[in-house]
CSV table of C-alpha atoms in Angstrom, one decimal:
chain,number,residue,atom,x,y,z
A,1,MET,CA,0.0,-0.1,0.0
A,2,ALA,CA,1.2,3.6,-0.8
A,3,LYS,CA,2.6,5.4,2.2
A,4,ILE,CA,0.3,8.5,3.1
A,5,ASP,CA,2.0,11.9,3.4
A,6,SER,CA,2.7,13.0,6.9
A,7,THR,CA,1.0,16.4,6.1
A,8,VAL,CA,-2.1,14.5,5.2
A,9,LEU,CA,-2.0,12.3,8.3
A,10,ASP,CA,-1.7,15.3,10.6
A,11,HIS,CA,-4.9,16.8,9.2
A,12,LEU,CA,-6.7,13.4,9.2
A,13,GLU,CA,-5.9,13.3,13.0
A,14,TRP,CA,-7.4,16.6,14.0
A,15,LEU,CA,-10.4,15.9,11.6
A,16,GLY,CA,-10.9,12.7,13.4
A,17,TYR,CA,-11.1,14.5,16.7
A,18,VAL,CA,-13.7,17.1,15.6
A,19,GLN,CA,-15.8,14.6,13.7
A,20,PRO,CA,-17.2,17.0,10.8
A,21,ASN,CA,-20.8,16.7,10.0
A,22,GLY,CA,-20.7,16.3,6.1
A,23,LEU,CA,-17.8,17.8,4.1
A,24,VAL,CA,-16.0,21.0,5.1
A,25,VAL,CA,-12.3,20.5,4.4
A,26,SER,CA,-10.4,17.5,3.3
A,27,ALA,CA,-6.9,16.5,4.3
A,28,PRO,CA,-5.7,16.2,0.7
A,29,ALA,CA,-7.0,19.6,-0.2
A,30,LEU,CA,-5.2,21.1,2.9
A,31,ALA,CA,-1.9,19.5,2.0
A,32,HIS,CA,-2.2,20.4,-1.6
A,33,ALA,CA,-2.6,24.1,-0.6
A,34,GLY,CA,0.6,24.0,1.6
A,35,ALA,CA,-1.5,24.2,4.8
A,36,ILE,CA,1.0,22.7,7.3
A,37,LEU,CA,-0.3,21.9,10.7
A,38,ASP,CA,1.9,23.2,13.6
A,39,ARG,CA,1.4,20.5,16.1
A,40,GLN,CA,3.4,22.4,18.7
A,41,ASP,CA,1.4,25.6,18.6
A,42,ILE,CA,1.9,26.5,22.2
A,43,GLU,CA,1.8,30.2,21.4
A,44,GLY,CA,-1.7,29.9,19.9
A,45,GLN,CA,-3.1,28.0,22.9
A,46,ARG,CA,-1.4,30.7,25.3
A,47,ARG,CA,-3.2,33.4,23.3
A,48,LEU,CA,-6.5,31.6,23.4
A,49,ARG,CA,-6.2,31.0,27.1
A,50,GLU,CA,-5.7,34.8,27.7
A,51,VAL,CA,-9.0,35.6,26.0
A,52,VAL,CA,-11.1,32.9,27.7
A,53,THR,CA,-12.8,33.3,31.0
A,54,GLU,CA,-14.2,30.5,33.2
A,55,ARG,CA,-18.0,30.6,33.3
A,56,PRO,CA,-19.4,28.9,36.5
A,57,ALA,CA,-21.5,26.0,35.8
A,58,SER,CA,-25.1,25.7,37.1
A,59,GLY,CA,-25.4,23.1,39.8
A,60,GLY,CA,-21.8,23.5,41.0
A,61,GLY,CA,-20.2,21.5,38.2
A,62,GLU,CA,-16.9,22.2,36.4
A,63,PRO,CA,-16.7,25.9,35.1
A,64,THR,CA,-16.9,26.3,31.3
A,65,PRO,CA,-14.3,28.2,29.3
A,66,VAL,CA,-16.0,30.9,27.3
A,67,ILE,CA,-14.9,33.5,24.7
A,68,ASN,CA,-16.6,36.5,25.9
A,69,ASP,CA,-15.6,39.0,23.3
A,70,PHE,CA,-15.3,37.8,19.7
A,71,GLU,CA,-13.4,40.9,18.5
A,72,VAL,CA,-10.7,40.5,21.0
A,73,PHE,CA,-10.4,36.8,20.3
A,74,ALA,CA,-10.2,37.4,16.5
A,75,ARG,CA,-7.7,40.0,17.0
A,76,GLU,CA,-5.4,38.3,19.6
A,77,VAL,CA,-5.8,34.6,18.4
A,78,LEU,CA,-6.5,34.8,14.7
A,79,GLY,CA,-4.7,38.1,14.0
A,80,TRP,CA,-7.7,39.9,12.5
A,81,ASN,CA,-6.9,43.7,12.3
A,82,TRP,CA,-10.5,44.7,11.8
A,83,SER,CA,-9.6,47.0,8.9
A,84,PRO,CA,-12.7,48.3,6.9
A,85,GLN,CA,-10.9,46.9,3.8
A,86,GLY,CA,-11.3,43.4,5.1
A,87,TYR,CA,-14.0,43.3,7.6
A,88,ALA,CA,-17.5,44.5,8.4
A,89,GLY,CA,-19.7,44.6,11.6
A,90,THR,CA,-17.6,47.0,13.5
A,91,SER,CA,-18.6,50.5,14.6
A,92,GLU,CA,-16.2,51.9,12.0
A,93,ASN,CA,-17.7,49.7,9.2
A,94,PRO,CA,-21.3,48.4,9.9
A,95,ILE,CA,-22.7,45.4,7.9
A,96,PRO,CA,-23.6,46.5,4.5
A,97,ASP,CA,-27.2,46.1,3.2
A,98,GLU,CA,-26.1,43.5,0.6
A,99,LEU,CA,-25.6,41.1,3.6
A,100,VAL,CA,-29.0,41.8,5.3
A,101,VAL,CA,-31.7,39.2,4.6
A,102,HIS,CA,-35.3,40.2,4.7
A,103,LEU,CA,-37.6,37.1,5.2
A,104,ALA,CA,-41.0,38.8,4.3
A,105,GLU,CA,-42.9,35.7,4.7
A,106,HIS,CA,-41.9,35.6,8.4
A,107,ASP,CA,-41.7,39.3,8.9
A,108,GLU,CA,-38.0,38.9,10.0
A,109,THR,CA,-34.7,40.4,9.2
A,110,LEU,CA,-31.4,38.5,9.4
A,111,ARG,CA,-27.9,40.0,9.5
A,112,PRO,CA,-24.5,38.5,10.4
A,113,THR,CA,-22.7,40.0,13.4
A,114,TYR,CA,-19.4,40.3,11.3
A,115,ALA,CA,-18.3,39.5,7.7
A,116,VAL,CA,-15.0,39.1,6.0
A,117,ARG,CA,-14.5,40.4,2.4
A,118,GLU,CA,-12.9,38.6,-0.5
A,119,ARG,CA,-9.9,40.5,-1.4
A,120,ASP,CA,-10.1,40.1,-5.1
A,121,PRO,CA,-13.4,38.7,-5.9
A,122,GLY,CA,-13.4,39.1,-9.8
A,123,ASP,CA,-16.9,37.9,-10.9
A,124,GLY,CA,-17.4,35.9,-7.8
A,125,PRO,CA,-18.9,36.8,-4.3
A,126,ALA,CA,-17.6,40.0,-2.7
A,127,TRP,CA,-17.7,38.2,0.7
A,128,GLN,CA,-16.1,34.9,1.9
A,129,LEU,CA,-17.1,34.5,5.4
A,130,LEU,CA,-20.2,35.5,7.6
A,131,VAL,CA,-19.8,35.4,11.4
A,132,SER,CA,-22.8,35.0,13.8
A,133,VAL,CA,-22.2,35.6,17.5
A,134,ILE,CA,-24.9,34.5,20.0
A,135,ASP,CA,-25.3,34.4,23.7
A,136,ALA,CA,-23.2,31.9,25.7
A,137,ASP,CA,-26.5,30.4,27.0
A,138,ASP,CA,-27.8,29.7,23.5
A,139,ASP,CA,-27.3,26.2,21.9
A,140,LEU,CA,-26.2,26.3,18.3
A,141,ASP,CA,-28.8,23.7,17.3
A,142,ALA,CA,-31.8,24.5,19.6
A,143,VAL,CA,-34.8,25.6,17.6
A,144,GLU,CA,-36.6,28.6,19.1
A,145,ARG,CA,-39.4,31.0,18.2
A,146,ARG,CA,-38.1,34.2,16.7
A,147,GLY,CA,-40.9,36.3,15.7
A,148,GLN,CA,-42.9,34.3,13.2
A,149,LEU,CA,-40.0,31.9,12.4
A,150,ASP,CA,-39.0,28.7,14.2
A,151,ALA,CA,-35.3,28.2,13.6
A,152,SER,CA,-32.0,27.5,15.3
A,153,PRO,CA,-29.0,29.7,15.2
A,154,HIS,CA,-27.4,27.3,12.9
A,155,GLY,CA,-30.4,27.4,10.6
A,156,LEU,CA,-30.4,31.2,10.6
A,157,LEU,CA,-26.9,31.5,9.5
A,158,LEU,CA,-27.4,28.9,7.0
A,159,ARG,CA,-30.3,31.0,5.6
A,160,MET,CA,-28.1,34.0,5.3
A,161,LEU,CA,-25.4,32.1,3.6
A,162,ARG,CA,-27.8,30.7,1.1
A,163,ARG,CA,-29.6,34.1,0.4
A,164,THR,CA,-26.3,36.2,0.2
A,165,GLY,CA,-24.3,33.5,-1.8
A,166,VAL,CA,-21.4,33.5,0.7
A,167,SER,CA,-20.1,30.0,0.9
A,168,ALA,CA,-18.8,29.9,4.5
A,169,GLY,CA,-19.9,30.9,7.8
A,170,LEU,CA,-18.7,31.0,11.4
A,171,LEU,CA,-21.2,30.4,14.3
A,172,THR,CA,-20.1,30.8,17.8
A,173,ASN,CA,-21.6,31.1,21.4
A,174,GLY,CA,-18.2,31.4,22.9
A,175,ARG,CA,-18.1,27.9,24.0
A,176,THR,CA,-18.0,26.5,20.5
A,177,LEU,CA,-16.8,27.7,17.1
A,178,ARG,CA,-18.6,26.1,14.2
A,179,LEU,CA,-17.2,26.4,10.8
A,180,ILE,CA,-20.0,25.9,8.1
A,181,SER,CA,-19.3,25.3,4.4
A,182,ALA,CA,-22.4,25.9,2.3
A,183,PRO,CA,-21.6,26.0,-1.4
A,184,GLU,CA,-24.4,26.9,-3.9
A,185,ALA,CA,-26.6,24.0,-4.8
A,186,GLU,CA,-24.8,21.6,-2.6
A,187,SER,CA,-25.5,20.2,0.8
A,188,ALA,CA,-23.9,22.1,3.8
A,189,GLY,CA,-21.3,20.6,6.0
A,190,TRP,CA,-19.8,21.9,9.4
A,191,LEU,CA,-17.2,21.1,12.1
A,192,ASP,CA,-17.2,22.1,15.7
A,193,PHE,CA,-14.2,23.5,17.7
A,194,HIS,CA,-15.1,23.2,21.4
A,195,VAL,CA,-13.1,25.8,23.3
A,196,ALA,CA,-12.7,23.6,26.3
A,197,ASP,CA,-11.1,20.9,24.0
A,198,LEU,CA,-8.7,23.6,22.3
A,199,LEU,CA,-7.2,24.5,25.7
A,200,GLN,CA,-6.0,20.9,26.5
A,201,THR,CA,-2.6,19.7,25.7
A,202,ALA,CA,-4.2,16.9,23.6
A,203,GLY,CA,-6.2,19.4,21.8
A,204,ARG,CA,-3.2,21.4,20.5
A,205,PRO,CA,-3.7,19.9,16.9
A,206,MET,CA,-7.3,21.1,16.9
A,207,SER,CA,-6.3,24.6,18.2
A,208,SER,CA,-3.6,24.8,15.5
A,209,ALA,CA,-6.2,23.8,12.8
A,210,MET,CA,-8.6,26.4,14.0
A,211,ARG,CA,-6.0,29.0,13.6
A,212,LEU,CA,-4.7,27.6,10.3
A,213,LEU,CA,-8.1,27.9,8.8
A,214,LEU,CA,-9.4,31.2,10.2
A,215,ASN,CA,-6.3,33.5,10.7
A,216,GLN,CA,-6.2,36.7,8.7
A,217,ARG,CA,-3.4,35.4,6.5
A,218,ARG,CA,-5.6,32.5,5.2
A,219,LEU,CA,-8.5,34.8,4.8
A,220,LEU,CA,-6.9,37.9,3.1
A,221,ALA,CA,-3.2,37.6,2.5
A,222,LEU,CA,-2.3,34.3,0.8
A,223,PRO,CA,-2.7,33.6,-2.9
A,224,LYS,CA,-6.3,33.1,-3.9
A,225,GLU,CA,-5.9,29.4,-4.5
A,226,GLN,CA,-4.8,29.0,-0.8
A,227,ARG,CA,-7.4,31.0,1.0
A,228,LEU,CA,-10.3,29.5,2.9
A,229,ALA,CA,-12.8,29.8,0.1
A,230,ALA,CA,-10.6,27.9,-2.3
A,231,LEU,CA,-9.8,25.3,0.3
A,232,LEU,CA,-13.6,24.6,0.8
A,233,SER,CA,-14.1,24.5,-2.9
A,234,THR,CA,-11.1,22.2,-3.6
A,235,SER,CA,-12.2,19.9,-0.8
A,236,ARG,CA,-15.4,19.4,-2.6
A,237,LYS,CA,-13.6,18.5,-5.9
A,238,TYR,CA,-11.3,16.0,-4.0
A,239,GLN,CA,-14.4,14.4,-2.5
A,240,ASN,CA,-16.3,14.1,-5.9
A,241,GLU,CA,-13.1,12.6,-7.3
A,242,VAL,CA,-12.8,10.0,-4.4
A,243,SER,CA,-16.5,9.3,-4.8
A,244,GLU,CA,-16.2,8.6,-8.5
A,245,ARG,CA,-13.1,6.3,-7.9
A,246,LEU,CA,-14.9,4.5,-5.1
A,247,ALA,CA,-18.0,4.0,-7.4
A,248,GLU,CA,-15.6,2.3,-10.0
A,249,GLN,CA,-14.0,0.1,-7.4
A,250,VAL,CA,-17.5,-1.0,-6.0
A,251,LEU,CA,-18.4,-1.8,-9.5
A,252,HIS,CA,-15.2,-3.8,-9.9
A,253,ALA,CA,-15.8,-5.6,-6.6
A,254,LEU,CA,-19.3,-6.7,-8.0
A,255,TYR,CA,-17.6,-8.0,-11.2
A,256,GLU,CA,-15.2,-10.1,-9.0
A,257,LEU,CA,-18.0,-11.6,-7.0
A,258,LEU,CA,-19.9,-12.5,-10.4
A,259,ARG,CA,-16.7,-14.2,-11.7
A,260,GLY,CA,-16.4,-16.0,-8.4
A,261,LEU,CA,-20.0,-17.2,-8.4
A,262,GLN,CA,-19.6,-18.3,-12.0
A,263,ALA,CA,-16.5,-20.3,-11.0
A,264,ALA,CA,-18.5,-22.0,-8.2
A,265,ASN,CA,-21.3,-22.7,-10.7
A,266,ASP,CA,-18.9,-24.3,-13.1
A,267,ALA,CA,-17.4,-26.3,-10.2
A,268,SER,CA,-20.9,-27.7,-9.4
A,269,LYS,CA,-21.3,-28.6,-13.1
A,270,GLY,CA,-24.0,-25.9,-13.5
A,271,GLU,CA,-26.2,-27.1,-10.7
A,272,LEU,CA,-25.7,-24.2,-8.4
A,273,LEU,CA,-27.4,-21.5,-10.6
A,274,ALA,CA,-29.4,-23.8,-12.9
A,275,ASP,CA,-32.8,-23.2,-11.2
A,276,VAL,CA,-32.5,-19.5,-10.6
A,277,MET,CA,-31.1,-18.8,-14.2
A,278,GLU,CA,-34.2,-20.5,-15.5
A,279,ARG,CA,-36.7,-18.8,-13.1
A,280,ASP,CA,-35.3,-15.3,-12.6
A,281,PRO,CA,-31.7,-14.5,-13.7
A,282,ASN,CA,-32.1,-11.0,-12.1
A,283,GLN,CA,-32.0,-12.9,-8.8
A,284,VAL,CA,-28.2,-13.4,-9.3
A,285,TYR,CA,-27.6,-9.7,-9.7
A,286,ARG,CA,-29.7,-8.9,-6.6
A,287,ALA,CA,-27.9,-11.4,-4.5
A,288,LEU,CA,-24.5,-10.1,-5.5
A,289,LEU,CA,-25.5,-6.6,-4.7
A,290,THR,CA,-26.8,-7.8,-1.3
A,291,VAL,CA,-23.4,-9.5,-0.6
A,292,LEU,CA,-21.7,-6.1,-1.4
A,293,LEU,CA,-24.2,-4.2,0.9
A,294,ARG,CA,-23.4,-6.8,3.6
A,295,LEU,CA,-19.7,-6.3,3.1
A,296,VAL,CA,-19.9,-2.5,3.4
A,297,PHE,CA,-22.3,-2.6,6.5
A,298,LEU,CA,-19.9,-4.9,8.1
A,299,LEU,CA,-16.8,-2.8,7.3
A,300,TYR,CA,-18.4,0.2,8.6
A,301,ALA,CA,-19.7,-1.6,11.9
A,302,GLU,CA,-16.2,-2.9,12.5
A,303,GLU,CA,-14.4,0.5,12.0
A,304,ARG,CA,-16.8,2.0,14.5
A,305,GLY,CA,-16.3,-0.7,17.0
A,306,LEU,CA,-20.0,-1.9,16.8
A,307,LEU,CA,-19.1,-5.6,16.6
A,308,PRO,CA,-17.4,-7.8,19.3
A,309,GLN,CA,-13.9,-6.9,20.0
A,310,SER,CA,-12.8,-10.2,21.5
A,311,ASP,CA,-9.6,-11.7,20.0
A,312,THR,CA,-11.6,-14.7,18.8
A,313,PHE,CA,-13.9,-12.6,16.8
A,314,LEU,CA,-11.3,-10.3,15.4
A,315,LYS,CA,-8.9,-13.1,14.3
A,316,HIS,CA,-11.5,-15.7,13.0
A,317,TYR,CA,-14.7,-13.9,12.0
A,318,SER,CA,-14.1,-10.2,11.3
A,319,LEU,CA,-13.8,-8.9,7.6
A,320,THR,CA,-10.5,-7.0,8.5
A,321,GLY,CA,-9.1,-10.1,10.0
A,322,LEU,CA,-10.0,-12.1,6.8
A,323,TYR,CA,-8.6,-9.5,4.5
A,324,GLU,CA,-5.4,-9.6,6.4
A,325,ARG,CA,-5.0,-13.4,6.1
A,326,LEU,CA,-6.0,-13.2,2.4
A,327,ARG,CA,-3.2,-10.5,1.9
A,328,GLU,CA,-0.6,-12.8,3.5
A,329,ASP,CA,-1.8,-15.7,1.5
A,330,THR,CA,-1.7,-13.5,-1.7
A,331,ALA,CA,1.9,-12.7,-0.8
A,332,LEU,CA,2.9,-16.3,-0.2
A,333,TYR,CA,0.8,-18.1,-2.9
A,334,PRO,CA,0.0,-15.4,-5.7
A,335,ASP,CA,-0.4,-18.1,-8.4
A,336,THR,CA,-2.9,-20.3,-6.7
A,337,MET,CA,-5.3,-17.9,-5.0
A,338,ASP,CA,-8.1,-19.0,-7.4
A,339,GLN,CA,-7.4,-22.7,-6.5
A,340,ARG,CA,-7.8,-22.0,-2.7
A,341,PHE,CA,-11.1,-22.0,-0.8
A,342,GLY,CA,-12.5,-21.2,2.5
A,343,ALA,CA,-13.0,-17.4,2.6
A,344,TRP,CA,-16.5,-17.6,1.2
A,345,ALA,CA,-17.5,-20.1,3.9
A,346,GLN,CA,-16.1,-17.7,6.5
A,347,LEU,CA,-18.2,-14.8,4.9
A,348,LEU,CA,-21.3,-17.1,5.1
A,349,VAL,CA,-20.7,-17.8,8.7
A,350,LEU,CA,-20.4,-14.2,9.5
A,351,PHE,CA,-23.6,-13.3,7.7
A,352,ARG,CA,-25.4,-15.9,9.6
A,353,LEU,CA,-24.0,-14.7,12.9
A,354,LEU,CA,-25.4,-11.3,12.2
A,355,PHE,CA,-28.8,-12.8,11.3
A,356,ASP,CA,-29.2,-15.5,14.0
A,357,GLY,CA,-26.9,-13.9,16.7
A,358,ALA,CA,-24.4,-15.8,18.8
A,359,GLU,CA,-23.2,-15.8,22.4
A,360,SER,CA,-20.0,-17.7,23.3
A,361,GLY,CA,-17.0,-16.5,25.4
A,362,GLY,CA,-16.3,-12.9,24.3
A,363,ILE,CA,-18.6,-13.0,21.3
A,364,ARG,CA,-22.1,-11.6,22.0
A,365,LEU,CA,-24.2,-10.7,19.1
A,366,PRO,CA,-28.0,-10.2,19.4
A,367,ALA,CA,-30.2,-11.9,16.8
A,368,ARG,CA,-31.4,-9.3,14.3
A,369,HIS,CA,-33.3,-11.2,11.7
A,370,GLY,CA,-33.2,-8.4,9.3
A,371,GLU,CA,-33.7,-8.7,5.6
A,372,LEU,CA,-30.3,-7.7,4.7
A,373,PHE,CA,-28.6,-10.8,6.2
A,374,ASP,CA,-31.5,-13.2,5.8
A,375,PRO,CA,-29.9,-16.5,4.4
A,376,HIS,CA,-33.2,-17.6,2.9
A,377,ARG,CA,-33.6,-15.0,0.3
A,378,PHE,CA,-30.8,-16.3,-1.9
A,379,PRO,CA,-30.3,-20.0,-1.2
A,380,PHE,CA,-27.7,-20.4,-3.9
A,381,LEU,CA,-25.3,-18.3,-2.1
A,382,ASP,CA,-24.7,-20.8,0.5
A,383,GLY,CA,-25.6,-23.9,-1.6
A,384,SER,CA,-28.8,-24.8,0.3
A,385,ASN,CA,-30.6,-25.2,-2.9
A,386,LEU,CA,-28.3,-28.1,-3.7
A,387,GLY,CA,-29.4,-30.2,-0.7
A,388,ALA,CA,-26.9,-31.9,1.7
A,389,THR,CA,-24.6,-34.9,1.3
A,390,SER,CA,-23.8,-37.4,4.0
A,391,GLU,CA,-20.8,-35.0,4.9
A,392,GLY,CA,-23.0,-32.0,5.3
A,393,ARG,CA,-23.9,-29.0,3.0
A,394,VAL,CA,-22.2,-28.3,-0.2
A,395,ILE,CA,-20.7,-24.9,0.2
A,396,PRO,CA,-20.1,-23.1,-3.2
A,397,LEU,CA,-16.5,-23.0,-4.2
A,398,VAL,CA,-16.0,-19.3,-4.6
A,399,PRO,CA,-12.2,-18.9,-4.9
A,400,ASP,CA,-10.2,-17.2,-2.2
A,401,GLY,CA,-8.8,-14.8,-4.9
A,402,THR,CA,-12.3,-13.6,-5.6
A,403,ILE,CA,-12.9,-12.5,-2.0
A,404,ALA,CA,-9.4,-11.1,-1.7
A,405,ARG,CA,-9.8,-8.8,-4.7
A,406,ALA,CA,-13.4,-7.8,-3.8
A,407,LEU,CA,-12.2,-6.8,-0.4
A,408,GLU,CA,-9.3,-4.9,-1.8
A,409,HIS,CA,-11.6,-2.8,-4.0
A,410,LEU,CA,-13.9,-1.9,-0.9
A,411,LEU,CA,-11.0,-1.2,1.5
A,412,VAL,CA,-8.1,0.4,-0.4
A,413,LEU,CA,-8.6,3.4,-2.5
């Protein structure tokens, strides 16, 4: 496997901590723009700590660190100079009418607290970032009645972004800084920087990333292709490219499974698929799509730790464990992988475990009996349509090479 650039890994780390909702920025786009993460940004944390106050918690709990004055925070931590040439919303340069949104149907007027200009817009938007500052007691996502409008602070800022054509927004209640990406005609994404996390030693990468994305140099001084708006746009392009490549790989995985099932049918002298091909050939296609969906579901569940974490399950039942064994076998026996069998049987056992459940030692899976893993929908997948011999059921001879290549397409970009 290709080695991942260390710059990309640094960005993947902090993105993993903040857990974005949808797409905001991607690690490859940041690396391509030369955005190097300073993992030892002690000075940034010191500046942040100086503009934060401890807010007593109700009920005698731990106090909450809060940014009480956004202008001071932006000046001291992000380096904003608040000049009229770059910013609006100050006493010297109020929010212009072009950024004020009138909702006639709700008899409501929306305006951002601050705004950041686009230095050289050309034919594009004249503004690149709208900032909405709300009270520390307000929740970013709590829907409240505002005049004749039911909306959350997040929803209100998103409306402003959509109506004004500005592609990025920053929403904060002093406890959380939320960066929103809302490109025209696309779904919005956002990520949250919690101030309490940014002040921790372990939160230094997040603090550094926050300053990297929102400092004045990134907004106004760098070449246009390296500024925030370009980062957000390029991230979408990277994501579209990745999505297209993944779609191709999933299609290749489907082809591999089709070839593997055909090989198993040939090994059974045509008996495995004879009945279904005569009755409804489309069932074969539906069955292979179902197998793909099962694999994707299981890979997601394993990555999120939703399946048993015992050594027995990880080594002998999990998809990732199977993939590692197949990779080792491929390295040792590259010319005979299509004459080796056993991986398909393990997949069938895993599918049955998800359907019927199991409890043994460290393995505890509840019976789910869902349609996705129902073994009776496509009996030819496990050979039950062939009946049983004195030695037991005849499992279709799908080659190990088929499973190895299919999993490779699903796991490795």
